[in-house]
Amino acid sequence: MAAELSFTAGDLARMRFAVSPMWEVGPSLRLLRSGLAHPVHRPWVEQVRPRLAALGPAYALLAELVPPAGYVPDFINPAPAGPAPALAEELAAIRATPVERVRRDLDRLRDGGGRLGPRLRALYGDPAGGLGRLTEAVEAYWELALAPYWARIRAVLDADVLHRARQAAEHGSARVLNDLHAELRWTEDTLRLRHRTRPLPGRTAGAGLLLIPSAFTGPALYTRLAPPDPLQLAYPARGIGSLWATAPAAGTEALAAVLGRSRTRLLTELAAPASTTELARRTGLSPAAVSRYLTALRDARLVTAHRAGRSVLYARTASAEVLLAPLGAG
């Protein structure tokens, strides 16, 4: 079975890419809840899954909103206003969702799964107040599960967009769409999605097309069709297979001469996010010294700090990755 959507030249002219934090939230949460040892994301899963209990009621709410399979309410994936909205922008758009849209999406979720859990029933009864609680839950999940890794994830997503943009410049938009995913085919003025169980309602779709690379969608192609917004297609980004690969940081003497040996050692240890206590145990430095060095690295924008329950996880920034990448390759 396939679904088709007719496009105009204007729609094609409005086709654009966007990197969306919210498109990582739902699929990543679904992966964590699956209990599977994912062949690509296993290192991330093994680090994050034990920390989920720290979310408490926030996790319970998100677990109701993102079922193990099937439909996820469209309102949690608002159309990105720009090429790379911050999470705060997307959460503001979710909080501004009209009451009727929230209830319509929850009706569809209930029709597909049989019933709404108690937290979603509360959201249905009071969408205005419930959306505030929901976005707080998303923020807590993001800080624990995705923010410490975002620099690395974002680099892969940006590289995918750059590749597709070059492809469009050299070969045209049709090549981009036909190369995007096996389920997707573009012929003349028609976009065809194979194996889609729900029809696309023709020209009732919003103008344009939003293409969103994702790290956690897996092999599937995800669609969001919520007029008057443009059709969103979230697809697996190129390069995901190497997302969690780490190279040994060799030849760090030059960097140590600038930052100091202890600060450089901490940066190399942060190939995966870690707490002060864990870093002290690994390096033999005192917790007080680790804390002092991490503060200096954070002031230099080489690390970021993220709350995970009672702990704080430190992660390398994109700038730190740039400093270490040539050394690790060396």
Tab-separated table of C-alpha atoms in Angstrom:
chain	number	residue	atom	x	y	z
A	1	MET	CA	0.000	0.000	0.000
A	2	ALA	CA	1.228	3.502	-0.798
A	3	ALA	CA	0.076	7.045	-0.226
A	4	GLU	CA	0.558	9.908	-2.640
A	5	LEU	CA	0.754	13.671	-2.300
A	6	SER	CA	0.615	16.014	-5.279
A	7	PHE	CA	3.129	18.851	-5.268
A	8	THR	CA	3.347	22.132	-7.112
A	9	ALA	CA	6.476	23.934	-8.208
A	10	GLY	CA	5.858	26.291	-5.279
A	11	ASP	CA	5.863	23.376	-2.838
A	12	LEU	CA	9.173	22.176	-4.198
A	13	ALA	CA	10.578	25.688	-3.983
A	14	ARG	CA	9.605	25.732	-0.280
A	15	MET	CA	11.290	22.409	0.490
A	16	ARG	CA	13.813	22.872	3.286
A	17	PHE	CA	15.796	20.990	5.902
A	18	ALA	CA	15.637	21.457	9.671
A	19	VAL	CA	17.364	19.912	12.660
A	20	SER	CA	14.743	19.406	15.373
A	21	PRO	CA	15.448	18.496	19.024
A	22	MET	CA	11.874	17.245	19.481
A	23	TRP	CA	12.281	14.763	16.649
A	24	GLU	CA	14.998	13.130	18.766
A	25	VAL	CA	12.913	13.046	21.960
A	26	GLY	CA	10.141	10.656	20.921
A	27	PRO	CA	12.221	8.089	18.984
A	28	SER	CA	14.992	8.046	21.610
A	29	LEU	CA	12.492	7.526	24.421
A	30	ARG	CA	10.871	4.696	22.479
A	31	LEU	CA	14.265	3.050	22.045
A	32	LEU	CA	15.043	3.298	25.769
A	33	ARG	CA	11.670	1.786	26.677
A	34	SER	CA	12.073	-1.104	24.239
A	35	GLY	CA	14.593	-2.909	26.450
A	36	LEU	CA	16.622	-3.817	23.371
A	37	ALA	CA	20.391	-3.613	23.016
A	38	HIS	CA	20.391	-1.516	19.857
A	39	PRO	CA	23.266	-2.404	17.469
A	40	VAL	CA	24.142	1.271	16.870
A	41	HIS	CA	22.934	3.107	19.962
A	42	ARG	CA	23.936	0.486	22.522
A	43	PRO	CA	26.645	2.652	24.198
A	44	TRP	CA	24.149	5.487	24.636
A	45	VAL	CA	21.392	3.161	25.862
A	46	GLU	CA	23.672	1.534	28.442
A	47	GLN	CA	24.653	4.927	29.826
A	48	VAL	CA	21.204	6.530	29.841
A	49	ARG	CA	18.767	3.742	30.702
A	50	PRO	CA	19.944	3.333	34.327
A	51	ARG	CA	19.382	7.054	34.892
A	52	LEU	CA	15.738	7.105	33.778
A	53	ALA	CA	14.429	6.375	37.266
A	54	ALA	CA	15.669	9.814	38.321
A	55	LEU	CA	12.936	11.378	36.162
A	56	GLY	CA	10.145	10.028	38.377
A	57	PRO	CA	6.661	11.317	37.353
A	58	ALA	CA	8.113	13.070	34.303
A	59	TYR	CA	9.091	9.714	32.832
A	60	ALA	CA	5.653	8.266	33.574
A	61	LEU	CA	3.990	11.098	31.655
A	62	LEU	CA	6.292	10.751	28.655
A	63	ALA	CA	5.852	6.975	28.638
A	64	GLU	CA	2.093	7.468	28.232
A	65	LEU	CA	2.595	10.028	25.482
A	66	VAL	CA	5.073	7.922	23.466
A	67	PRO	CA	3.714	4.357	23.246
A	68	PRO	CA	5.992	1.421	22.369
A	69	ALA	CA	4.750	1.493	18.768
A	70	GLY	CA	2.356	3.369	16.554
A	71	TYR	CA	1.082	6.916	16.598
A	72	VAL	CA	2.653	9.689	18.666
A	73	PRO	CA	0.582	12.889	19.046
A	74	ASP	CA	1.484	15.348	16.304
A	75	PHE	CA	1.491	18.366	18.600
A	76	ILE	CA	4.792	17.320	20.195
A	77	ASN	CA	6.552	17.827	16.836
A	78	PRO	CA	5.650	21.382	15.814
A	79	ALA	CA	6.947	22.517	12.449
A	80	PRO	CA	10.423	24.019	13.027
A	81	ALA	CA	10.331	27.736	12.307
A	82	GLY	CA	13.977	27.829	11.223
A	83	PRO	CA	16.776	25.500	10.177
A	84	ALA	CA	17.864	24.622	13.735
A	85	PRO	CA	15.448	25.695	16.487
A	86	ALA	CA	16.563	25.389	20.093
A	87	LEU	CA	14.636	23.048	22.357
A	88	ALA	CA	13.193	26.071	24.188
A	89	GLU	CA	11.639	27.344	20.946
A	90	GLU	CA	9.999	24.015	20.230
A	91	LEU	CA	8.699	23.712	23.791
A	92	ALA	CA	7.181	27.200	23.498
A	93	ALA	CA	5.416	26.070	20.313
A	94	ILE	CA	4.076	22.983	22.114
A	95	ARG	CA	2.738	25.121	24.989
A	96	ALA	CA	0.949	27.291	22.399
A	97	THR	CA	-0.867	24.322	20.825
A	98	PRO	CA	-4.615	25.058	20.500
A	99	VAL	CA	-6.823	23.073	22.877
A	100	GLU	CA	-8.747	21.469	20.022
A	101	ARG	CA	-5.578	20.145	18.404
A	102	VAL	CA	-4.342	18.610	21.675
A	103	ARG	CA	-7.653	16.820	22.175
A	104	ARG	CA	-7.875	15.735	18.542
A	105	ASP	CA	-4.414	14.161	18.699
A	106	LEU	CA	-5.182	12.472	22.015
A	107	ASP	CA	-8.423	11.125	20.553
A	108	ARG	CA	-6.407	9.592	17.741
A	109	LEU	CA	-3.917	8.119	20.213
A	110	ARG	CA	-6.784	6.639	22.254
A	111	ASP	CA	-8.480	5.231	19.165
A	112	GLY	CA	-5.246	3.482	18.220
A	113	GLY	CA	-4.338	2.160	21.672
A	114	GLY	CA	-7.682	1.630	23.369
A	115	ARG	CA	-7.407	4.119	26.258
A	116	LEU	CA	-5.517	7.054	27.678
A	117	GLY	CA	-3.512	6.694	30.862
A	118	PRO	CA	-4.285	8.870	33.903
A	119	ARG	CA	-1.712	11.536	33.032
A	120	LEU	CA	-2.974	11.902	29.480
A	121	ARG	CA	-6.553	12.040	30.727
A	122	ALA	CA	-5.484	14.948	32.911
A	123	LEU	CA	-3.882	16.596	29.871
A	124	TYR	CA	-7.094	16.043	27.902
A	125	GLY	CA	-9.170	17.642	30.641
A	126	ASP	CA	-6.874	20.646	31.079
A	127	PRO	CA	-4.678	21.100	28.002
A	128	ALA	CA	-3.445	24.563	29.022
A	129	GLY	CA	-2.098	23.400	32.387
A	130	GLY	CA	-1.146	19.966	31.131
A	131	LEU	CA	1.057	21.284	28.339
A	132	GLY	CA	3.127	23.156	30.904
A	133	ARG	CA	3.704	19.934	32.857
A	134	LEU	CA	4.450	18.075	29.644
A	135	THR	CA	7.106	20.516	28.464
A	136	GLU	CA	8.717	20.421	31.918
A	137	ALA	CA	8.867	16.633	31.608
A	138	VAL	CA	10.425	16.890	28.137
A	139	GLU	CA	12.976	19.379	29.461
A	140	ALA	CA	13.928	17.023	32.299
A	141	TYR	CA	14.282	14.097	29.884
A	142	TRP	CA	16.327	16.167	27.453
A	143	GLU	CA	18.718	17.307	30.144
A	144	LEU	CA	19.287	13.752	31.336
A	145	ALA	CA	19.251	11.750	28.097
A	146	LEU	CA	20.127	13.987	25.155
A	147	ALA	CA	21.712	17.299	26.145
A	148	PRO	CA	25.034	15.733	27.248
A	149	TYR	CA	25.320	14.106	23.821
A	150	TRP	CA	23.811	16.854	21.685
A	151	ALA	CA	27.085	18.267	20.335
A	152	ARG	CA	27.962	14.859	18.895
A	153	ILE	CA	24.436	14.182	17.588
A	154	ARG	CA	24.123	17.657	16.104
A	155	ALA	CA	27.405	17.242	14.204
A	156	VAL	CA	26.026	14.135	12.458
A	157	LEU	CA	22.719	15.839	11.637
A	158	ASP	CA	24.432	18.959	10.297
A	159	ALA	CA	26.721	16.816	8.133
A	160	ASP	CA	23.674	15.088	6.648
A	161	VAL	CA	22.021	18.415	5.793
A	162	LEU	CA	25.239	19.663	4.197
A	163	HIS	CA	25.442	16.517	2.070
A	164	ARG	CA	21.809	16.832	0.927
A	165	ALA	CA	22.189	20.540	0.164
A	166	ARG	CA	25.201	19.817	-2.027
A	167	GLN	CA	23.289	16.997	-3.684
A	168	ALA	CA	20.411	19.373	-4.466
A	169	ALA	CA	22.792	21.966	-5.888
A	170	GLU	CA	24.531	19.440	-8.130
A	171	HIS	CA	21.659	17.149	-9.140
A	172	GLY	CA	18.361	18.822	-8.196
A	173	SER	CA	15.616	18.248	-5.625
A	174	ALA	CA	14.314	15.076	-7.269
A	175	ARG	CA	17.639	13.332	-6.610
A	176	VAL	CA	17.511	14.405	-2.959
A	177	LEU	CA	14.015	13.014	-2.448
A	178	ASN	CA	14.698	9.738	-4.240
A	179	ASP	CA	17.923	9.217	-2.296
A	180	LEU	CA	16.416	10.094	1.081
A	181	HIS	CA	14.761	6.781	1.999
A	182	ALA	CA	13.721	3.524	0.326
A	183	GLU	CA	10.075	4.204	1.247
A	184	LEU	CA	10.055	7.556	-0.557
A	185	ARG	CA	9.767	8.147	-4.300
A	186	TRP	CA	9.326	11.331	-6.299
A	187	THR	CA	7.976	11.177	-9.852
A	188	GLU	CA	7.056	14.311	-11.804
A	189	ASP	CA	4.742	16.172	-9.384
A	190	THR	CA	3.885	13.312	-7.013
A	191	LEU	CA	5.493	12.241	-3.751
A	192	ARG	CA	4.828	8.561	-3.033
A	193	LEU	CA	5.254	6.985	0.425
A	194	ARG	CA	5.267	3.208	0.189
A	195	HIS	CA	3.751	1.072	2.959
A	196	ARG	CA	2.034	4.045	4.616
A	197	THR	CA	-1.175	2.749	6.188
A	198	ARG	CA	-2.932	6.134	6.437
A	199	PRO	CA	-3.703	8.105	3.274
A	200	LEU	CA	-2.282	11.540	2.640
A	201	PRO	CA	-5.152	13.999	2.217
A	202	GLY	CA	-4.026	15.435	-1.124
A	203	ARG	CA	-3.775	19.178	-1.352
A	204	THR	CA	-5.037	19.749	2.190
A	205	ALA	CA	-1.393	19.511	3.255
A	206	GLY	CA	0.336	22.753	4.126
A	207	ALA	CA	2.613	24.375	1.590
A	208	GLY	CA	6.137	23.082	1.226
A	209	LEU	CA	8.003	20.098	2.620
A	210	LEU	CA	10.162	19.811	5.744
A	211	LEU	CA	12.959	17.231	5.682
A	212	ILE	CA	14.324	16.405	9.128
A	213	PRO	CA	17.369	14.159	9.656
A	214	SER	CA	17.214	12.177	12.876
A	215	ALA	CA	19.631	10.078	14.887
A	216	PHE	CA	17.040	7.881	16.607
A	217	THR	CA	14.287	7.151	14.080
A	218	GLY	CA	16.008	3.903	13.153
A	219	PRO	CA	15.425	2.550	9.653
A	220	ALA	CA	11.862	3.912	9.515
A	221	LEU	CA	10.597	7.039	7.767
A	222	TYR	CA	8.383	9.098	10.100
A	223	THR	CA	5.749	11.477	8.793
A	224	ARG	CA	3.784	14.302	10.383
A	225	LEU	CA	0.877	15.687	8.413
A	226	ALA	CA	-1.022	18.304	10.408
A	227	PRO	CA	-2.461	21.017	8.143
A	228	PRO	CA	-1.883	23.895	7.736
A	229	ASP	CA	1.726	22.949	8.590
A	230	PRO	CA	3.857	21.555	5.758
A	231	LEU	CA	4.416	17.816	5.591
A	232	GLN	CA	7.336	16.762	7.808
A	233	LEU	CA	9.461	13.760	6.888
A	234	ALA	CA	11.904	12.587	9.565
A	235	TYR	CA	14.442	10.182	8.134
A	236	PRO	CA	17.582	8.400	9.448
A	237	ALA	CA	20.594	10.653	8.985
A	238	ARG	CA	23.722	9.500	7.201
A	239	GLY	CA	26.658	8.582	9.429
A	240	ILE	CA	24.649	7.279	12.395
A	241	GLY	CA	26.699	4.077	12.396
A	242	SER	CA	29.757	5.986	13.597
A	243	LEU	CA	27.903	8.260	16.044
A	244	TRP	CA	29.232	6.639	19.223
A	245	ALA	CA	32.627	5.580	17.904
A	246	THR	CA	35.500	7.022	19.913
A	247	ALA	CA	39.106	7.336	18.814
A	248	PRO	CA	41.899	7.072	21.366
A	249	ALA	CA	43.131	10.529	22.252
A	250	ALA	CA	46.814	10.177	21.495
A	251	GLY	CA	49.359	12.940	21.166
A	252	THR	CA	47.744	15.356	23.573
A	253	GLU	CA	51.019	16.933	24.660
A	254	ALA	CA	50.503	20.099	22.588
A	255	LEU	CA	47.019	20.603	24.007
A	256	ALA	CA	48.255	19.890	27.530
A	257	ALA	CA	50.846	22.618	27.098
A	258	VAL	CA	47.978	25.090	26.645
A	259	LEU	CA	45.299	23.720	28.971
A	260	GLY	CA	47.419	21.850	31.481
A	261	ARG	CA	47.710	18.081	31.862
A	262	SER	CA	44.831	17.637	34.285
A	263	ARG	CA	42.334	19.634	32.238
A	264	THR	CA	43.405	17.827	29.071
A	265	ARG	CA	43.069	14.456	30.809
A	266	LEU	CA	39.539	15.343	31.883
A	267	LEU	CA	38.594	16.291	28.335
A	268	THR	CA	39.881	12.983	26.997
A	269	GLU	CA	37.970	11.110	29.709
A	270	LEU	CA	34.745	12.816	28.608
A	271	ALA	CA	34.363	10.752	25.457
A	272	ALA	CA	31.124	9.854	27.249
A	273	PRO	CA	29.448	12.206	29.756
A	274	ALA	CA	30.472	11.587	33.351
A	275	SER	CA	30.043	12.975	36.854
A	276	THR	CA	32.691	14.606	39.037
A	277	THR	CA	32.852	11.500	41.243
A	278	GLU	CA	33.346	9.176	38.271
A	279	LEU	CA	36.044	11.392	36.784
A	280	ALA	CA	37.873	11.559	40.108
A	281	ARG	CA	37.802	7.761	40.348
A	282	ARG	CA	39.151	7.343	36.813
A	283	THR	CA	41.893	9.952	36.982
A	284	GLY	CA	43.026	9.718	40.592
A	285	LEU	CA	42.448	13.456	41.048
A	286	SER	CA	40.564	14.615	44.128
A	287	PRO	CA	36.861	15.476	43.620
A	288	ALA	CA	37.637	19.072	44.609
A	289	ALA	CA	40.353	19.339	41.964
A	290	VAL	CA	38.125	17.761	39.321
A	291	SER	CA	35.367	20.228	40.184
A	292	ARG	CA	37.772	23.165	39.941
A	293	TYR	CA	39.166	22.060	36.579
A	294	LEU	CA	35.707	21.370	35.168
A	295	THR	CA	34.598	24.862	36.180
A	296	ALA	CA	37.529	26.307	34.224
A	297	LEU	CA	36.709	24.141	31.210
A	298	ARG	CA	33.065	25.154	31.413
A	299	ASP	CA	34.020	28.845	31.549
A	300	ALA	CA	36.075	28.237	28.397
A	301	ARG	CA	33.020	26.595	26.777
A	302	LEU	CA	34.783	23.289	26.375
A	303	VAL	CA	32.373	21.351	28.608
A	304	THR	CA	28.722	21.657	29.570
A	305	ALA	CA	26.954	20.505	32.744
A	306	HIS	CA	23.635	18.646	32.804
A	307	ARG	CA	21.472	17.614	35.745
A	308	ALA	CA	20.748	13.869	35.963
A	309	GLY	CA	18.777	13.227	39.146
A	310	ARG	CA	21.084	13.989	42.050
A	311	SER	CA	24.170	14.000	39.853
A	312	VAL	CA	25.573	16.473	37.366
A	313	LEU	CA	26.991	15.059	34.146
A	314	TYR	CA	29.707	16.884	32.262
A	315	ALA	CA	30.035	16.585	28.500
A	316	ARG	CA	32.414	17.885	25.867
A	317	THR	CA	31.196	20.664	23.597
A	318	ALA	CA	31.615	20.801	19.841
A	319	SER	CA	34.607	23.090	20.365
A	320	ALA	CA	36.296	20.462	22.542
A	321	GLU	CA	35.590	17.774	19.956
A	322	VAL	CA	37.324	19.904	17.330
A	323	LEU	CA	40.357	20.303	19.578
A	324	LEU	CA	40.607	16.580	20.253
A	325	ALA	CA	39.630	15.116	16.880
A	326	PRO	CA	42.937	15.742	15.089
A	327	LEU	CA	44.803	14.483	18.134
A	328	GLY	CA	42.744	11.327	18.301
A	329	ALA	CA	43.318	10.742	14.581
A	330	GLY	CA	47.014	11.334	14.977
